[in-house]
PDB file of C-alpha atoms in Angstrom:
ATOM      1  CA  MET A 869    -127.796 -33.537 -66.303  1.00 49.00           C
ATOM      2  CA  ASN A 870    -125.334 -36.760 -68.321  1.00 69.00           C
ATOM      3  CA  GLN A 871    -127.903 -35.958 -71.350  1.00 70.00           C
ATOM      4  CA  GLU A 872    -127.056 -32.324 -71.428  1.00 67.00           C
ATOM      5  CA  HIS A 873    -123.144 -32.617 -71.015  1.00 52.00           C
ATOM      6  CA  ASP A 874    -123.494 -35.553 -73.707  1.00 62.00           C
ATOM      7  CA  GLU A 875    -125.531 -32.456 -75.728  1.00 67.00           C
ATOM      8  CA  ILE A 876    -122.815 -30.128 -75.578  1.00 62.00           C
ATOM      9  CA  LEU A 877    -120.188 -32.185 -75.640  1.00 60.00           C
ATOM     10  CA  ARG A 878    -121.390 -32.563 -78.976  1.00 61.00           C
ATOM     11  CA  MET A 879    -122.309 -29.142 -80.303  1.00 67.00           C
ATOM     12  CA  MET A 880    -118.758 -28.440 -79.069  1.00 64.00           C
ATOM     13  CA  LEU A 881    -117.732 -31.532 -81.025  1.00 64.00           C
ATOM     14  CA  ARG A 882    -119.535 -30.010 -84.382  1.00 66.00           C
ATOM     15  CA  ALA A 883    -117.670 -26.938 -83.849  1.00 68.00           C
ATOM     16  CA  ILE A 884    -114.543 -27.892 -83.885  1.00 66.00           C
ATOM     17  CA  ALA A 885    -115.256 -29.816 -86.897  1.00 63.00           C
ATOM     18  CA  ALA A 886    -117.071 -27.008 -89.161  1.00 64.00           C
ATOM     19  CA  LYS A 887    -114.128 -25.277 -88.468  1.00 63.00           C
ATOM     20  CA  MET A 888    -111.832 -27.899 -89.234  1.00 59.00           C
ATOM     21  CA  VAL A 889    -113.230 -28.402 -92.932  1.00 56.00           C
ATOM     22  CA  GLY A 890    -113.373 -24.567 -93.961  1.00 59.00           C
ATOM     23  CA  ASP A 891    -115.870 -23.973 -97.143  1.00 50.00           C
ATOM     24  CA  VAL A 892    -117.382 -27.342 -97.017  1.00 56.00           C
ATOM     25  CA  ASP A 893    -120.495 -28.026 -94.859  1.00 64.00           C
ATOM     26  CA  GLU A 894    -119.811 -30.711 -92.150  1.00 65.00           C
ATOM     27  CA  PHE A 895    -123.353 -32.852 -94.095  1.00 69.00           C
ATOM     28  CA  THR A 896    -121.265 -32.809 -97.479  1.00 78.00           C
ATOM     29  CA  PHE A 897    -118.305 -33.384 -95.568  1.00 77.00           C
ATOM     30  CA  ALA A 898    -119.729 -36.802 -93.559  1.00 79.00           C
ATOM     31  CA  ARG A 899    -122.007 -38.194 -96.862  1.00 83.00           C
ATOM     32  CA  LYS A 900    -118.404 -38.067 -98.588  1.00 90.00           C
ATOM     33  CA  ARG A 901    -116.004 -39.382 -95.897  1.00 92.00           C
ATOM     34  CA  ILE A 902    -118.185 -40.876 -92.977  1.00 94.00           C
ATOM     35  CA  ARG A 903    -120.903 -43.778 -93.055  1.00 95.00           C
ATOM     36  CA  ARG A 904    -122.272 -46.301 -90.933  1.00 96.00           C
ATOM     37  CA  SER A 905    -120.863 -49.766 -90.261  1.00 97.00           C
ATOM     38  CA  VAL A 906    -121.205 -52.749 -88.388  1.00 98.00           C
ATOM     39  CA  ALA A 907    -118.355 -53.344 -86.413  1.00 98.00           C
ATOM     40  CA  LEU A 908    -116.479 -56.333 -84.114  1.00 98.00           C
ATOM     41  CA  GLN A 909    -114.762 -53.880 -81.193  1.00 98.00           C
ATOM     42  CA  MET A 910    -112.749 -55.869 -79.082  1.00 98.00           C
ATOM     43  CA  PRO A 911    -111.817 -54.606 -75.369  1.00 97.00           C
ATOM     44  CA  ASP A 912    -107.875 -54.629 -75.381  1.00 97.00           C
ATOM     45  CA  ARG A 913    -104.936 -56.295 -76.527  1.00 95.00           C
ATOM     46  CA  GLU A 914    -104.582 -59.597 -74.269  1.00 96.00           C
ATOM     47  CA  SER A 915    -108.237 -60.611 -75.797  1.00 97.00           C
ATOM     48  CA  LEU A 916    -106.866 -61.361 -79.836  1.00 96.00           C
ATOM     49  CA  LYS A 917    -104.922 -63.574 -78.474  1.00 94.00           C
ATOM     50  CA  LYS A 918    -107.976 -65.998 -78.478  1.00 94.00           C
ATOM     51  CA  LEU A 919    -108.447 -64.912 -82.347  1.00 95.00           C
ATOM     52  CA  GLY A 920    -105.268 -66.762 -84.018  1.00 93.00           C
ATOM     53  CA  GLU A 921    -105.014 -64.995 -87.070  1.00 94.00           C
ATOM     54  CA  ALA A 922    -108.019 -63.056 -87.042  1.00 95.00           C
ATOM     55  CA  ALA A 923    -106.293 -61.261 -84.899  1.00 96.00           C
ATOM     56  CA  GLU A 924    -103.850 -59.660 -87.216  1.00 96.00           C
ATOM     57  CA  CYS A 925    -108.136 -57.151 -88.288  1.00 96.00           C
ATOM     58  CA  PHE A 926    -107.142 -55.877 -85.841  1.00 97.00           C
ATOM     59  CA  THR A 927    -102.815 -54.051 -86.197  1.00 95.00           C
ATOM     60  CA  ASP A 928    -101.394 -51.445 -89.101  1.00 93.00           C
ATOM     61  CA  HIS A 929     -99.572 -53.506 -90.225  1.00 90.00           C
ATOM     62  CA  GLY A 930     -98.169 -55.244 -87.348  1.00 89.00           C
ATOM     63  CA  ASN A 931     -98.528 -51.942 -85.308  1.00 92.00           C
ATOM     64  CA  ALA A 932    -101.083 -50.888 -82.929  1.00 92.00           C
ATOM     65  CA  PRO A 933    -104.197 -49.031 -84.683  1.00 95.00           C
ATOM     66  CA  ASP A 934    -104.284 -45.150 -83.835  1.00 94.00           C
ATOM     67  CA  GLY A 935    -106.764 -44.202 -80.925  1.00 93.00           C
ATOM     68  CA  ASP A 936    -108.029 -45.930 -77.820  1.00 93.00           C
ATOM     69  CA  LEU A 937    -110.296 -48.800 -79.364  1.00 96.00           C
ATOM     70  CA  LEU A 938    -110.153 -51.627 -81.127  1.00 98.00           C
ATOM     71  CA  ILE A 939    -112.371 -51.736 -83.439  1.00 98.00           C
ATOM     72  CA  GLN A 940    -112.342 -53.735 -86.668  1.00 98.00           C
ATOM     73  CA  ALA A 941    -115.802 -53.928 -89.359  1.00 98.00           C
ATOM     74  CA  VAL A 942    -117.169 -57.622 -89.356  1.00 98.00           C
ATOM     75  CA  ARG A 943    -116.783 -58.186 -93.717  1.00 97.00           C
ATOM     76  CA  ARG A 944    -112.756 -58.496 -92.942  1.00 96.00           C
ATOM     77  CA  PHE A 945    -113.681 -61.695 -90.819  1.00 97.00           C
ATOM     78  CA  ASN A 946    -115.473 -65.041 -91.369  1.00 97.00           C
ATOM     79  CA  GLN A 947    -118.546 -66.505 -89.463  1.00 97.00           C
ATOM     80  CA  ASP A 948    -116.054 -68.675 -87.399  1.00 96.00           C
ATOM     81  CA  GLN A 949    -113.988 -65.544 -86.458  1.00 97.00           C
ATOM     82  CA  ILE A 950    -116.540 -63.374 -85.355  1.00 97.00           C
ATOM     83  CA  VAL A 951    -117.456 -66.012 -83.044  1.00 97.00           C
ATOM     84  CA  ALA A 952    -114.398 -66.367 -81.542  1.00 97.00           C
ATOM     85  CA  GLY A 953    -114.298 -62.513 -81.398  1.00 97.00           C
ATOM     86  CA  VAL A 954    -118.045 -62.645 -79.214  1.00 98.00           C
ATOM     87  CA  ASN A 955    -116.432 -64.924 -77.402  1.00 97.00           C
ATOM     88  CA  ALA A 956    -113.275 -62.948 -76.504  1.00 97.00           C
ATOM     89  CA  GLY A 957    -114.921 -60.528 -74.885  1.00 98.00           C
ATOM     90  CA  GLY A 958    -115.943 -58.604 -78.128  1.00 98.00           C
ATOM     91  CA  LYS A 959    -118.965 -56.805 -79.144  1.00 98.00           C
ATOM     92  CA  ILE A 960    -120.970 -56.541 -82.119  1.00 98.00           C
ATOM     93  CA  ILE A 961    -121.624 -52.907 -82.100  1.00 98.00           C
ATOM     94  CA  SER A 962    -123.078 -50.141 -84.644  1.00 98.00           C
ATOM     95  CA  ALA A 963    -120.180 -47.505 -85.344  1.00 98.00           C
ATOM     96  CA  TYR A 964    -119.203 -44.976 -87.764  1.00 97.00           C
ATOM     97  CA  GLU A 965    -116.475 -45.829 -90.676  1.00 98.00           C
ATOM     98  CA  PHE A 966    -114.512 -42.884 -92.123  1.00 96.00           C
ATOM     99  CA  ASP A 967    -111.799 -41.732 -94.092  1.00 95.00           C
ATOM    100  CA  TYR A 968    -108.760 -41.886 -92.619  1.00 96.00           C
ATOM    101  CA  LEU A 969    -105.795 -40.145 -95.227  1.00 93.00           C
ATOM    102  CA  ALA A 970    -103.039 -39.197 -92.692  1.00 90.00           C
ATOM    103  CA  ARG A 971    -102.304 -40.357 -88.835  1.00 90.00           C
ATOM    104  CA  VAL A 972    -104.411 -38.039 -85.711  1.00 87.00           C
ATOM    105  CA  LEU A 973    -101.028 -38.558 -83.151  1.00 73.00           C
ATOM    106  CA  ARG A 974    -103.022 -39.167 -79.439  1.00 63.00           C
ATOM    107  CA  GLU A 975    -100.696 -36.225 -78.616  1.00 59.00           C
ATOM    108  CA  HIS A 976    -102.877 -33.468 -81.224  1.00 61.00           C
ATOM    109  CA  THR A 977    -106.830 -35.693 -80.046  1.00 65.00           C
ATOM    110  CA  ASN A 978    -107.176 -36.925 -76.341  1.00 77.00           C
ATOM    111  CA  LEU A 979    -110.722 -37.913 -78.238  1.00 84.00           C
ATOM    112  CA  PRO A 980    -111.845 -40.682 -77.016  1.00 90.00           C
ATOM    113  CA  GLY A 981    -113.827 -43.313 -79.113  1.00 93.00           C
ATOM    114  CA  TRP A 982    -111.848 -43.943 -82.048  1.00 96.00           C
ATOM    115  CA  CYS A 983    -109.169 -46.755 -83.671  1.00 96.00           C
ATOM    116  CA  ALA A 984    -107.877 -45.977 -87.022  1.00 96.00           C
ATOM    117  CA  TYR A 985    -105.625 -48.034 -89.546  1.00 97.00           C
ATOM    118  CA  HIS A 986    -103.682 -45.276 -91.482  1.00 94.00           C
ATOM    119  CA  ASN A 987    -101.446 -47.557 -93.813  1.00 94.00           C
ATOM    120  CA  SER A 988    -105.322 -49.047 -94.896  1.00 95.00           C
ATOM    121  CA  GLY A 989    -107.244 -45.185 -95.114  1.00 96.00           C
ATOM    122  CA  ILE A 990    -109.991 -46.184 -92.231  1.00 97.00           C
ATOM    123  CA  GLY A 991    -110.915 -45.593 -89.201  1.00 97.00           C
ATOM    124  CA  PHE A 992    -113.787 -46.264 -86.801  1.00 98.00           C
ATOM    125  CA  ALA A 993    -115.814 -44.745 -83.906  1.00 97.00           C
ATOM    126  CA  THR A 994    -118.127 -45.288 -81.905  1.00 96.00           C
ATOM    127  CA  CYS A 995    -119.593 -42.105 -82.138  1.00 91.00           C
ATOM    128  CA  PHE A 996    -120.594 -39.756 -85.264  1.00 90.00           C
ATOM    129  CA  GLU A 997    -118.474 -36.826 -84.032  1.00 86.00           C
ATOM    130  CA  ILE A 998    -115.934 -38.759 -82.675  1.00 90.00           C
ATOM    131  CA  ALA A 999    -115.847 -39.953 -85.504  1.00 92.00           C
ATOM    132  CA  LEU A1000    -116.318 -36.189 -87.991  1.00 88.00           C
ATOM    133  CA  VAL A1001    -113.739 -34.370 -85.336  1.00 86.00           C
ATOM    134  CA  VAL A1002    -111.656 -37.378 -86.241  1.00 90.00           C
ATOM    135  CA  CYS A1003    -111.798 -37.413 -89.793  1.00 90.00           C
ATOM    136  CA  ALA A1004    -111.893 -33.625 -90.639  1.00 86.00           C
ATOM    137  CA  ILE A1005    -107.856 -33.608 -88.339  1.00 86.00           C
ATOM    138  CA  SER A1006    -107.120 -36.681 -90.925  1.00 90.00           C
ATOM    139  CA  VAL A1007    -107.861 -34.811 -94.573  1.00 85.00           C
ATOM    140  CA  ARG A1008    -106.901 -30.851 -92.888  1.00 80.00           C
ATOM    141  CA  GLU A1009    -103.307 -32.919 -92.171  1.00 82.00           C
ATOM    142  CA  SER A1010    -103.259 -34.657 -95.466  1.00 82.00           C
ATOM    143  CA  GLU A1011    -104.072 -31.699 -97.028  1.00 75.00           C
ATOM    144  CA  GLN A1012    -100.551 -30.159 -94.910  1.00 66.00           C
ATOM    145  CA  TRP A1013     -98.809 -32.074 -96.680  1.00 58.00           C
ATOM    146  CA  LYS A1014     -99.236 -31.645-100.664  1.00 52.00           C
TER     147      LYS A1014
END
């Protein structure tokens, strides 16, 4: 039953994203704006205290990132910082990195499973469909400000 439920949710998310990207094929959109990434996911803000200066990578110029998770590409850290992150409860995960052109406020999407840094223009999600939807909203929002 859970697998069926997950598949229905994925189909719904793809439909939402397809509607947002309009005339552009969702796969063309995804190839251009979403890529696989190896990332460090921290369990909570408290765990960041054990990272020292590396904790700054989990902020958006001093502010909390958008979304509900704390994820950052491992390429931002040296080996000692990655070990410290894992020792503090973090996990090395396979994530989806996406372009984040405009802020997506949590009140506009209650989707779980993502994190984004507006000032850096990147976001991360634990599943492709979430990355697709959040990225599509972000791109749409950025186009409204042009």
